[in-house]
Coordinates of C-alpha atoms in Angstrom, one line a residue:
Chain S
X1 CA 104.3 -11.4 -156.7
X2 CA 105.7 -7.9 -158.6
X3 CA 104.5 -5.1 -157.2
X4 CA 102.4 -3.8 -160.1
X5 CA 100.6 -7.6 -159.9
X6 CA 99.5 -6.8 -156.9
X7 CA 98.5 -3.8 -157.3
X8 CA 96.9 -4.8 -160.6
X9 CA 95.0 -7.4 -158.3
X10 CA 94.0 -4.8 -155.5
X11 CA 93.1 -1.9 -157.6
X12 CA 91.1 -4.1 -160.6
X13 CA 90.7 -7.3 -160.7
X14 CA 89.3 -7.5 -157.4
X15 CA 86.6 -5.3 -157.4
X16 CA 85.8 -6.2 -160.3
X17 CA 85.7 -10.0 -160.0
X18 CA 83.8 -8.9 -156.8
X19 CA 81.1 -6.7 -158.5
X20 CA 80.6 -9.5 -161.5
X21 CA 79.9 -12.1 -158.8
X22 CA 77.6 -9.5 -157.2
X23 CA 75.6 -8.9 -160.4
X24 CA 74.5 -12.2 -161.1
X25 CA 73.5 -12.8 -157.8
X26 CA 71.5 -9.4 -157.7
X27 CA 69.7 -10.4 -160.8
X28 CA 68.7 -13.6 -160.0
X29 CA 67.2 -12.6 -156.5
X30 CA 65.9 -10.2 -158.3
X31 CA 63.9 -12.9 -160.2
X32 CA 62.3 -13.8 -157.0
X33 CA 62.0 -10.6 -155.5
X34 CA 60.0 -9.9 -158.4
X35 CA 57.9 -12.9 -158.1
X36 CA 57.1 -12.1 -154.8
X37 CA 56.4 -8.6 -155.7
X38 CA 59.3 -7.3 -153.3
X39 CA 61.8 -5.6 -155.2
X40 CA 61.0 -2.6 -152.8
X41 CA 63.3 -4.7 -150.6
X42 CA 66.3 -4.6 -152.7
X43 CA 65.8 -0.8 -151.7
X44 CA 65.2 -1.5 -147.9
X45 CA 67.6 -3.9 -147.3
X46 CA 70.5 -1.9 -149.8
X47 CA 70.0 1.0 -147.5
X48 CA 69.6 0.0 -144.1
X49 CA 72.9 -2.4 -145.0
X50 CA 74.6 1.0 -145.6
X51 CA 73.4 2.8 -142.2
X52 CA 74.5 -0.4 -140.4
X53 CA 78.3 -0.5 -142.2
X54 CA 78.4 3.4 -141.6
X55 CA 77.7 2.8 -138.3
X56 CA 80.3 -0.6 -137.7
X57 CA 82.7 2.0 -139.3
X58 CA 81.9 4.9 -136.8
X59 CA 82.6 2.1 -133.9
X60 CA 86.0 1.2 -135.7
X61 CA 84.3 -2.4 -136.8
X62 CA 84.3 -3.5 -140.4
X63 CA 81.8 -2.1 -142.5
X64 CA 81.0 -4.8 -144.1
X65 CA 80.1 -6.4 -140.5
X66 CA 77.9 -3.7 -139.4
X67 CA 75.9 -3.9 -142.6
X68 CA 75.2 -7.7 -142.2
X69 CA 74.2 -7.2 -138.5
X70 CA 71.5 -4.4 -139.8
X71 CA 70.0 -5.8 -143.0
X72 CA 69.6 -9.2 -140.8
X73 CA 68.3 -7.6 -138.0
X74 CA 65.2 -5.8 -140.5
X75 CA 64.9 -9.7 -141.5
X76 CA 64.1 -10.7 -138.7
X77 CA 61.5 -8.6 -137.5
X78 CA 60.2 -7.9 -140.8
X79 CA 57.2 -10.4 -140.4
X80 CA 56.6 -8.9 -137.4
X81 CA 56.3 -5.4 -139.0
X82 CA 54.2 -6.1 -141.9
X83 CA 51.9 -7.7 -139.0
X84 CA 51.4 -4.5 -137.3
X85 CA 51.4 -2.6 -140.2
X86 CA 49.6 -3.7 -143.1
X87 CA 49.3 -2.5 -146.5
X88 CA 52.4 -3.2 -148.0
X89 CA 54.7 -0.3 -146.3
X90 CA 57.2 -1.7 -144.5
X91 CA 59.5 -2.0 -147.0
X92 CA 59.3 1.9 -148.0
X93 CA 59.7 2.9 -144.5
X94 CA 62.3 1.1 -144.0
X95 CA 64.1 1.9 -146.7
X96 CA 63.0 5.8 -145.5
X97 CA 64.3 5.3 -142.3
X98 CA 67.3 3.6 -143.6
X99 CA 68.5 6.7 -145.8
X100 CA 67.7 8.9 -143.1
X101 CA 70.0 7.0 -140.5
X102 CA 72.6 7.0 -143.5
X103 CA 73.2 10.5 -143.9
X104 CA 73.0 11.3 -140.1
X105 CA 75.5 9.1 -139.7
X106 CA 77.6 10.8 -142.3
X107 CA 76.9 14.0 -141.8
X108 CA 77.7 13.9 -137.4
X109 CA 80.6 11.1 -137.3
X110 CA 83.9 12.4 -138.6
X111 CA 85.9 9.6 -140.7
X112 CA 82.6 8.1 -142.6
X113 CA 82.2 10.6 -145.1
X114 CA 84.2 8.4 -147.8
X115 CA 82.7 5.6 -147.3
X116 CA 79.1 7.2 -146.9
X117 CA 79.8 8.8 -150.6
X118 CA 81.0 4.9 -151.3
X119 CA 77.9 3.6 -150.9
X120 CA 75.5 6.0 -152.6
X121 CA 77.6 6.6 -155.7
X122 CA 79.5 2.8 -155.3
X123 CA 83.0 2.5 -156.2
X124 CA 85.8 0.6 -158.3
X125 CA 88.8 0.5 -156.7
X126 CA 88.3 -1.2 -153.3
X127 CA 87.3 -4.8 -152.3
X128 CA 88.7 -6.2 -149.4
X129 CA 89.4 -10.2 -149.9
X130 CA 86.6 -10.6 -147.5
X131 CA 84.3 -8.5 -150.0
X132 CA 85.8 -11.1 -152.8
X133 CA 84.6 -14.1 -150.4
X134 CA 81.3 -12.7 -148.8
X135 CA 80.6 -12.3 -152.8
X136 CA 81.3 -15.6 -154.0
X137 CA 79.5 -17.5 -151.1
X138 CA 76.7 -14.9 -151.7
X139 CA 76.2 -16.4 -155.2
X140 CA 76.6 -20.2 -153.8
X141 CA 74.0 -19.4 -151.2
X142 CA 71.6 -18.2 -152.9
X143 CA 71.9 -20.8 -156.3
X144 CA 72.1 -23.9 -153.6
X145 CA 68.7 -22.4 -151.8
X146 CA 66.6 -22.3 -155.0
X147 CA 68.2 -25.6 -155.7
X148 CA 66.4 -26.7 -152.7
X149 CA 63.5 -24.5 -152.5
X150 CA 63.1 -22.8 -156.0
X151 CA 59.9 -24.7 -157.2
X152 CA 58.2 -24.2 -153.7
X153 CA 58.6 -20.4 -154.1
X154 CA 56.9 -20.3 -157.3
X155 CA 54.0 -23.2 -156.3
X156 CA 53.7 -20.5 -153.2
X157 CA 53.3 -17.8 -155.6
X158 CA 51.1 -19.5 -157.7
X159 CA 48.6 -21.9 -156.0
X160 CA 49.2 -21.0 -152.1
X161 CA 46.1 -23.4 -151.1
X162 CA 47.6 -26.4 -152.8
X163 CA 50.7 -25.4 -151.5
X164 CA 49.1 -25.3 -147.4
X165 CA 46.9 -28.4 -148.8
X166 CA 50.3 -30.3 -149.2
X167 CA 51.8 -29.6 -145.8
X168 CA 54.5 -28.2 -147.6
X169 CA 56.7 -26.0 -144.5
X170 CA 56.1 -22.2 -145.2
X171 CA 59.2 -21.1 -142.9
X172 CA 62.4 -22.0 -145.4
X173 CA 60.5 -20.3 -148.1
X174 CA 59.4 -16.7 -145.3
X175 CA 62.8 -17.2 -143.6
X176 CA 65.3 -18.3 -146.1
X177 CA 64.8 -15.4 -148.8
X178 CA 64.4 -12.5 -146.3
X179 CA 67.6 -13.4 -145.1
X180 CA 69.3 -13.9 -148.2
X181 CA 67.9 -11.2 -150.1
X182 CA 68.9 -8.9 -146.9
X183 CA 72.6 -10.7 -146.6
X184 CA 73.7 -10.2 -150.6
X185 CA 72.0 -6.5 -150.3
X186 CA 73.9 -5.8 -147.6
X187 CA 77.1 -6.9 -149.1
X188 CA 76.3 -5.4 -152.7
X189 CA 76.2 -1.7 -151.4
X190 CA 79.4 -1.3 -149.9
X191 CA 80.3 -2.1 -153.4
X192 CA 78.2 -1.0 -156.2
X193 CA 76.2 1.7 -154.1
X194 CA 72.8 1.5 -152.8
X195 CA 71.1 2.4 -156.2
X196 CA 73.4 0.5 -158.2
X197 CA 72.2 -2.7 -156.2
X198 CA 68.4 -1.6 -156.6
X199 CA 69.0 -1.4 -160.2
X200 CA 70.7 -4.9 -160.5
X201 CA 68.0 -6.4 -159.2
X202 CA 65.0 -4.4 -160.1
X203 CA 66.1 -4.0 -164.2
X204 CA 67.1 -7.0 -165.3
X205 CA 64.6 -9.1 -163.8
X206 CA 61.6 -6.7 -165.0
X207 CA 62.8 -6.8 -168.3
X208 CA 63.5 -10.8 -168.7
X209 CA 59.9 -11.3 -166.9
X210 CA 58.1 -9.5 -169.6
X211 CA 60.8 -11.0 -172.5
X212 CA 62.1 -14.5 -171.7
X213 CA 60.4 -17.8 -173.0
X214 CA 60.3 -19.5 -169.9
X215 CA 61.3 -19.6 -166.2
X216 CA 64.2 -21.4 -167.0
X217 CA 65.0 -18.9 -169.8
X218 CA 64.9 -16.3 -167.3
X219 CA 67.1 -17.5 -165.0
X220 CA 70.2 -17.9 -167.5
X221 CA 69.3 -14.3 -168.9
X222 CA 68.5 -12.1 -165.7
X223 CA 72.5 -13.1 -164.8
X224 CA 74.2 -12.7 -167.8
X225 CA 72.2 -8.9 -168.6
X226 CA 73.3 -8.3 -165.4
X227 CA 76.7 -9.5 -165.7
X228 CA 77.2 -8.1 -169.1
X229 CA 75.6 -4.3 -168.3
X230 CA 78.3 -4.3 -165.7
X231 CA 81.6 -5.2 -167.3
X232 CA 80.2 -2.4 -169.7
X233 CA 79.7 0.1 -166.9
X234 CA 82.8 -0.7 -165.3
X235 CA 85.1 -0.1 -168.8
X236 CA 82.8 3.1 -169.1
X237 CA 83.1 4.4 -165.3
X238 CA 86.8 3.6 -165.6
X239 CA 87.4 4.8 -169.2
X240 CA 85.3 8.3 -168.3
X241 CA 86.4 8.6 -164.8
X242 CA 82.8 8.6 -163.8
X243 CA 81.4 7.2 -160.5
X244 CA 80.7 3.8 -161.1
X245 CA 76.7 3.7 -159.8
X246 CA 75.2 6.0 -161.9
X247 CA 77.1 4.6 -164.7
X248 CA 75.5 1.4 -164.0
X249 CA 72.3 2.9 -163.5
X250 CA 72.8 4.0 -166.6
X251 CA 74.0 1.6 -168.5
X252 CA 71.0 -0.8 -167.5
X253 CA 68.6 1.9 -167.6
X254 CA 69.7 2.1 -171.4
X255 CA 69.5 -1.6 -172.1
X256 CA 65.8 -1.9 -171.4
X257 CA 64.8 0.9 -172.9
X258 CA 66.6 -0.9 -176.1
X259 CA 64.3 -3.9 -175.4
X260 CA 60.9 -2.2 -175.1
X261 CA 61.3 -3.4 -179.2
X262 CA 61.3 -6.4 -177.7
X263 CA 58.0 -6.3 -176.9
X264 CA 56.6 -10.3 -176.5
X265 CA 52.6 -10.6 -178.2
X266 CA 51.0 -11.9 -174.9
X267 CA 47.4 -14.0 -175.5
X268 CA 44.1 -12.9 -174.4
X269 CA 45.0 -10.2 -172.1
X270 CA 41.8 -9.3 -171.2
X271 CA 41.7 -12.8 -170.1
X272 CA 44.3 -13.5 -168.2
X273 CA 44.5 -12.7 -164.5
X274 CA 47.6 -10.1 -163.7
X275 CA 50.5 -11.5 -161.8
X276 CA 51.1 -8.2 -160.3
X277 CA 47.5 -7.5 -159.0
X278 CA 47.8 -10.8 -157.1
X279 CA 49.9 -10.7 -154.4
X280 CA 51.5 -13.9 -153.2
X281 CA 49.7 -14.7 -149.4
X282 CA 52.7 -16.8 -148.3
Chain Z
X1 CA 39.7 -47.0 -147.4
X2 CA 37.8 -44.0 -145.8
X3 CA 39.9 -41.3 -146.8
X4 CA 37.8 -37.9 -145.7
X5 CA 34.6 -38.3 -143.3
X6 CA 32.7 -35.1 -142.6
X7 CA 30.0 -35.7 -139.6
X8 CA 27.1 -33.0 -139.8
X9 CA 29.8 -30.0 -140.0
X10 CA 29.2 -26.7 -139.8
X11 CA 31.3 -24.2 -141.4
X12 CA 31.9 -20.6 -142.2
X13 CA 34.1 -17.7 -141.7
X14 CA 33.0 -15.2 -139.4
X15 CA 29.3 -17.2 -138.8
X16 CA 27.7 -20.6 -139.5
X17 CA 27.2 -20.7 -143.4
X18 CA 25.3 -23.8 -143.8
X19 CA 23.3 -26.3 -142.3
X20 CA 25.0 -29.3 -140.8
X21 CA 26.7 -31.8 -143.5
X22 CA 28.0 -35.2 -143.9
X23 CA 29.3 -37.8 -146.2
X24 CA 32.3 -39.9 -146.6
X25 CA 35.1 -40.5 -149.6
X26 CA 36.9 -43.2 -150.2
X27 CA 39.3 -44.8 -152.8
X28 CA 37.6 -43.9 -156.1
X29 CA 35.2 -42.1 -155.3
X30 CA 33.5 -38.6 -156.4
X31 CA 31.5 -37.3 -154.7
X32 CA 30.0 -33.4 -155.4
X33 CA 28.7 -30.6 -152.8
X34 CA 25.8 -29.0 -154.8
X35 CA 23.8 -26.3 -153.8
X36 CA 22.5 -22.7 -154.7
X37 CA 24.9 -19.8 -154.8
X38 CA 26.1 -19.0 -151.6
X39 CA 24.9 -21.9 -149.9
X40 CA 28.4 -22.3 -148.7
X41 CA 30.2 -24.9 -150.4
X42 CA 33.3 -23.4 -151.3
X43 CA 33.2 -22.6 -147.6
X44 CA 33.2 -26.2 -146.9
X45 CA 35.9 -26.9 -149.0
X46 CA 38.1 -24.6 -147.8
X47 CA 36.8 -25.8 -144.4
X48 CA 38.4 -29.0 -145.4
X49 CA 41.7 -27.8 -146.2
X50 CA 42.1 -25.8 -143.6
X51 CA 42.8 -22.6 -145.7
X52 CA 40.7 -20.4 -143.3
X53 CA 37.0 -21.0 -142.6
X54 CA 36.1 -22.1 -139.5
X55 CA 34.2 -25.4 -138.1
X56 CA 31.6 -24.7 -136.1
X57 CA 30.0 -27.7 -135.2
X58 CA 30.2 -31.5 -136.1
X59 CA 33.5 -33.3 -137.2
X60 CA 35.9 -33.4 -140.5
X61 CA 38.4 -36.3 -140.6
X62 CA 40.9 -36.3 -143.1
X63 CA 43.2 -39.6 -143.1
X64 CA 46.7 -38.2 -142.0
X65 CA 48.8 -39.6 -144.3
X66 CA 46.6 -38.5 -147.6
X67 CA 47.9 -36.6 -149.9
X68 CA 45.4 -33.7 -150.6
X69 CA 45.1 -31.3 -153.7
X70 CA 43.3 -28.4 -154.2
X71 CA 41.9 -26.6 -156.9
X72 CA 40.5 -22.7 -156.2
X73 CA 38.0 -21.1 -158.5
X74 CA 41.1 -18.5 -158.3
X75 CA 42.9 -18.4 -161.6
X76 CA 46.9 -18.9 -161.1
X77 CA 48.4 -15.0 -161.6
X78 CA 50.5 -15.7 -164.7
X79 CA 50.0 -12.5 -166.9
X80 CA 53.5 -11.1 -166.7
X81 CA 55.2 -14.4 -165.3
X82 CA 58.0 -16.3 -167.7
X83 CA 56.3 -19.6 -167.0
X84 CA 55.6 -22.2 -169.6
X85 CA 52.8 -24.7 -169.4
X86 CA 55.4 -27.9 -169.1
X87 CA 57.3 -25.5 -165.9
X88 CA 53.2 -25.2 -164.6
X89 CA 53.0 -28.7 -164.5
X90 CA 56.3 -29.2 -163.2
X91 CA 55.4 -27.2 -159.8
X92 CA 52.7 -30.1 -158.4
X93 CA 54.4 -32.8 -159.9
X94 CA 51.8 -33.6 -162.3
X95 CA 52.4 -35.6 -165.6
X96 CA 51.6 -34.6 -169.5
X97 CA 50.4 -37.9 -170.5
X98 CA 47.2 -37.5 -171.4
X99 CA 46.1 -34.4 -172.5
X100 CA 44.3 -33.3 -174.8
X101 CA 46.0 -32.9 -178.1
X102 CA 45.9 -29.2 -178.6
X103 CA 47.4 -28.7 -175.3
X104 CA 50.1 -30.9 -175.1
X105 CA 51.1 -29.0 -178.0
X106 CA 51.4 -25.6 -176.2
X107 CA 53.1 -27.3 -172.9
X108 CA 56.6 -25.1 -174.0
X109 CA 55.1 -21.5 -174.8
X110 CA 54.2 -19.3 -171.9
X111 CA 50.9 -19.3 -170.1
X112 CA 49.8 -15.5 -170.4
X113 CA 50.5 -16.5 -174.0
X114 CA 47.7 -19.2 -174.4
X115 CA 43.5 -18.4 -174.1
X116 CA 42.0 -18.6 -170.7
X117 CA 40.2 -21.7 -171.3
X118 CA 43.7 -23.1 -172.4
X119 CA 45.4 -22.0 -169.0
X120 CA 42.5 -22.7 -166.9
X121 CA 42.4 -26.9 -168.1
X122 CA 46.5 -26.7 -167.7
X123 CA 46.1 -25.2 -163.9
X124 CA 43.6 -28.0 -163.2
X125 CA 45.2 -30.4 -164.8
X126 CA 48.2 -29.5 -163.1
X127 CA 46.4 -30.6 -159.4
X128 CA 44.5 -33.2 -161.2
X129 CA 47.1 -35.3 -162.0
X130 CA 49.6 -34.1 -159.3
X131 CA 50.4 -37.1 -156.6
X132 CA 47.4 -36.9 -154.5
X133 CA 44.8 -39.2 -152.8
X134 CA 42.3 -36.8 -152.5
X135 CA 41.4 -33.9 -154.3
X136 CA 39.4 -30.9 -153.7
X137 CA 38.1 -28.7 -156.6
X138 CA 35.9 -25.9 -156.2
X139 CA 33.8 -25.2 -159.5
X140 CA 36.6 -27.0 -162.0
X141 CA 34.8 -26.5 -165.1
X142 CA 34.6 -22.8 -164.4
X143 CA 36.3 -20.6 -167.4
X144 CA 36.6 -24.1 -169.6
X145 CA 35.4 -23.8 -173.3
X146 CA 33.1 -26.2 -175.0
X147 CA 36.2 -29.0 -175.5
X148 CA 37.7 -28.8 -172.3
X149 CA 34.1 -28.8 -170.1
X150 CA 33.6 -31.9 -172.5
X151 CA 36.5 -33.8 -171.5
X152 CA 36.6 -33.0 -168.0
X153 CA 34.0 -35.8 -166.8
X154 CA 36.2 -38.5 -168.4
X155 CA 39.3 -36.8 -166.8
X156 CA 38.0 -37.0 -163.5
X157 CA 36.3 -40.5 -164.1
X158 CA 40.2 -41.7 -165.0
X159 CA 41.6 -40.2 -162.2
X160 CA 38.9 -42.0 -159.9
X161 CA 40.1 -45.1 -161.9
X162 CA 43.3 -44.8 -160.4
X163 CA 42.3 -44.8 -156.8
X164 CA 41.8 -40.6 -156.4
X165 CA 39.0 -39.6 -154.4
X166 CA 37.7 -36.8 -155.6
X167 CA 34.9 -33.9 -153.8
X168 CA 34.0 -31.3 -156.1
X169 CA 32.2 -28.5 -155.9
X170 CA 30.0 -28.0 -159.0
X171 CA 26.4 -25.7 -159.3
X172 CA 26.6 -27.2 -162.8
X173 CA 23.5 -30.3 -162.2
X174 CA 24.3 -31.6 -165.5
X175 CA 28.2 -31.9 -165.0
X176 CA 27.7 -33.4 -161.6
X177 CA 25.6 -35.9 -163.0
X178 CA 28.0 -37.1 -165.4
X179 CA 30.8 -37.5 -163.4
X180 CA 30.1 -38.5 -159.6
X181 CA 29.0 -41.2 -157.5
X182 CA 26.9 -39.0 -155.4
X183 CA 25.9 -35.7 -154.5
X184 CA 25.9 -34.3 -151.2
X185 CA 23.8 -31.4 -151.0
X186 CA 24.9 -28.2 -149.0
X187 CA 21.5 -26.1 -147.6
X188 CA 22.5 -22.4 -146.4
X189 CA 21.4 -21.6 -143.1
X190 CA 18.8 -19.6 -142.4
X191 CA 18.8 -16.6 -140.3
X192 CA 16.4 -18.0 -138.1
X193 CA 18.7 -21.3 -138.1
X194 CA 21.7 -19.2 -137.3
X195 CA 20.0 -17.7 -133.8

């Protein structure tokens, strides 16, 4: 391969196929973080996958390694947590105790500054063929586990004593999307920063939720907002020589403000019951 | 076929809620809990699902390999949710054919876009027709207008048609009367009961 191929590949299209494979998948979990009422995961997760990379890096491990291990780990236990301490904060303390970790890390190990500043602003220019993978089977993962248990997540949501009635098993549904939300969050940072993640999955799916026609609808549109807001941000953050997570903050931060036009006529408000004053109990 | 047989049961959450019940559903049957408010029917029901309240006393036997659905007085939380009435449906498995005219016609717009009493007969609908051999609904013609509390006798008379047993809970005399076999009624236990 010529040299400036490869450096083409290394330097661009890499990353960037990386970060468009990333997107979708954000947005789409996002979807069901959403329904869950658990995007304050995306946050968790994002940023205890960053202590745990910072800290594979500080033991000469790959980053990308450490992260996993970490954002798995809070998976795990996470049941556990919100157990012993009810009232939906786990996620906000661990994401509290995650950024604290993060910049202790960076600011006592020497060699970790870079890619501490990696992961809070995210970054363009470097994706490891490993980054490229983890992505891709990221995006098969989590399509081929809503495949299977997509409808049960929403009958969960919806009508949780017809779902116990049916002796339909809880555990793929509690297990499966902890660990996947807390495996592609983990990946995503070391890429596209820990806000840039949290705003992937937190924008697009709030906006399609309140705009798209159907569940269906909104899976096909969460994806491609996402994908679409950041090819943009990646032309712009290269064009401007910006850091690429803000810009994509940005960016999606300015496409739903342009849709608050948008605005869907619900029916009887009044009448109906909220989705997000009723939390899920599965 | 004996699908659900309850033998003077005693339920409740933290204490006894009622006296001792029984009765037993089969194949085609409906049969209704009545009783004053709070004389712990929903109790019972949930009871019977399993969904929390505890037996205190007595027996429930539900026939292991039924197929039970169950209907809260809990409205699905859709306000805010991209869901359509034909995606609703979708979820339990339950089939369209059959509704009432004006509903089938909103099966493809989204729920928080349709009136309560339209997403209320879709929700029940939705476990009413869902595969099931049993059902369990608590207070169905709760938040129903005038056309949908009409039809709902003659819905659950169909469904009984087709094999469904059916308990409901209902403090509606004049709805129970039109559509089930039987009522069973549920007495709240009295303090002095309860020591």
């Amino acid at each position: 391969m010529p040299i400036e191929w490869s450096l083409q590949l290394e330097l661009f299209w890499r990353p960037a196929l990386t970060g468009a494979l990333l997107a979708a998948t954000l947005a789409l979990l996002g979807l069901y973080l959403r329904l869950r009422r658990e995007y304050w995961a995306a946050l968790a997760y994002g940023q205890i996958g960053a202590a745990g990379a910072l800290g594979a890096m500080a033991l000469g491990a790959l980053p990308i390694f450490g992260g996993l291990a970490a954002s798995f780990a809070v998976a795990g236990i996470k049941h556990r947590l919100e157990d012993r301490l009810p009232g939906a904060g786990v996620f906000p303390l661990l994401f509290v105790l995650g950024w604290s970790a993060s910049l202790l890390l960076t600011a006592n190990l020497p060699g970790v500054e870079r890619l501490g500043q990696a992961l809070f602003e995210g970054q363009l220019y470097f994706a490891s063929p490993q980054a490229l993978g983890g992505a891709a089977a990221a995006l098969v993962a989590l399509t081929a586990f809503l495949r299977w248990q997509g409808k049960r997540l929403l009958l969960a949501s919806l009508n949780p004593e017809h779902f116990h009635a049916r002796k339909l098993p809880a555990w793929p549904i509690r297990i499966g999307i902890d660990m996947l939300a807390s495996a592609v969050l983990a990946l995503a940072v070391t890429s596209l920063g820990v806000m840039g993640a949290f705003a992937l999955v937190f924008i697009p799916a709030w906006r399609v939720f309140a705009l798209a026609p159907s569940w269906r609808a909104a899976r096909i549109a969460a994806p491609l907002a996402a994908l679409f807001a950041y090819l943009l941000a990646f032309a712009a953050a290269l064009f401007f020589d910006q850091p690429f997570g803000p810009v994509l903050a940005l960016v999606l931060g300015l496409l739903a403000l342009c849709t608050t036009s948008m605005g869907r006529k619900a029916g009887n408000d009044a009448e109906n019951v909220s989705f997000q004053q009723n939390p899920p109990r599965l | 076929m004996t699908l659900l047989h309850v033998e003077r049961a005693v339920t409740g959450w933290r204490r006894p809620a009622h006296r001792p019940v029984c009765f037993t559903i089969g194949r085609g049957e409906i049969v209704a809990l009545i009783g004053p408010n709070g004389a712990g029917k929903s109790t019972l029901l949930n009871a019977l699902t399993g969904n929390g309240a505890r037996l205190f006393s007595g027996h429930i036997h539900l026939t292991p390999e039924a197929r039970v659905g169950v209907q809260t007085q809990h409205q699905p939380p859709v306000a805010g949710l991209p869901l359509t009435g034909s995606e609703l449906l979708a979820l339990t498995e339950a089939r369209p054919d059959g509704l009432p005219q004006g509903l089938s016609a909103c099966l493809a717009q989204r729920l928080d876009a349709l009136s309560g009493g339209q997403r209320q007969y879709l929700a029940l609908w939705s476990i009413l027709h869902s595969p099931a051999d049993l059902l369990l609904l608590d207070e169905p013609g709760n938040h129903l207008d005038r056309t949908g509390l009409a039809s709902l006798p003659a819905a659950l008379r169909t469904r009984a048609r087709q094999g469904v047993g059916i308990v409901l809970v209902s403090h509606d005399a004049r709805f129970t009367q039109a559509c089930a076999d039987r009522a069973v009624e549920v007495e709240p236990l009295e303090t002095d009961d309860a020591n």
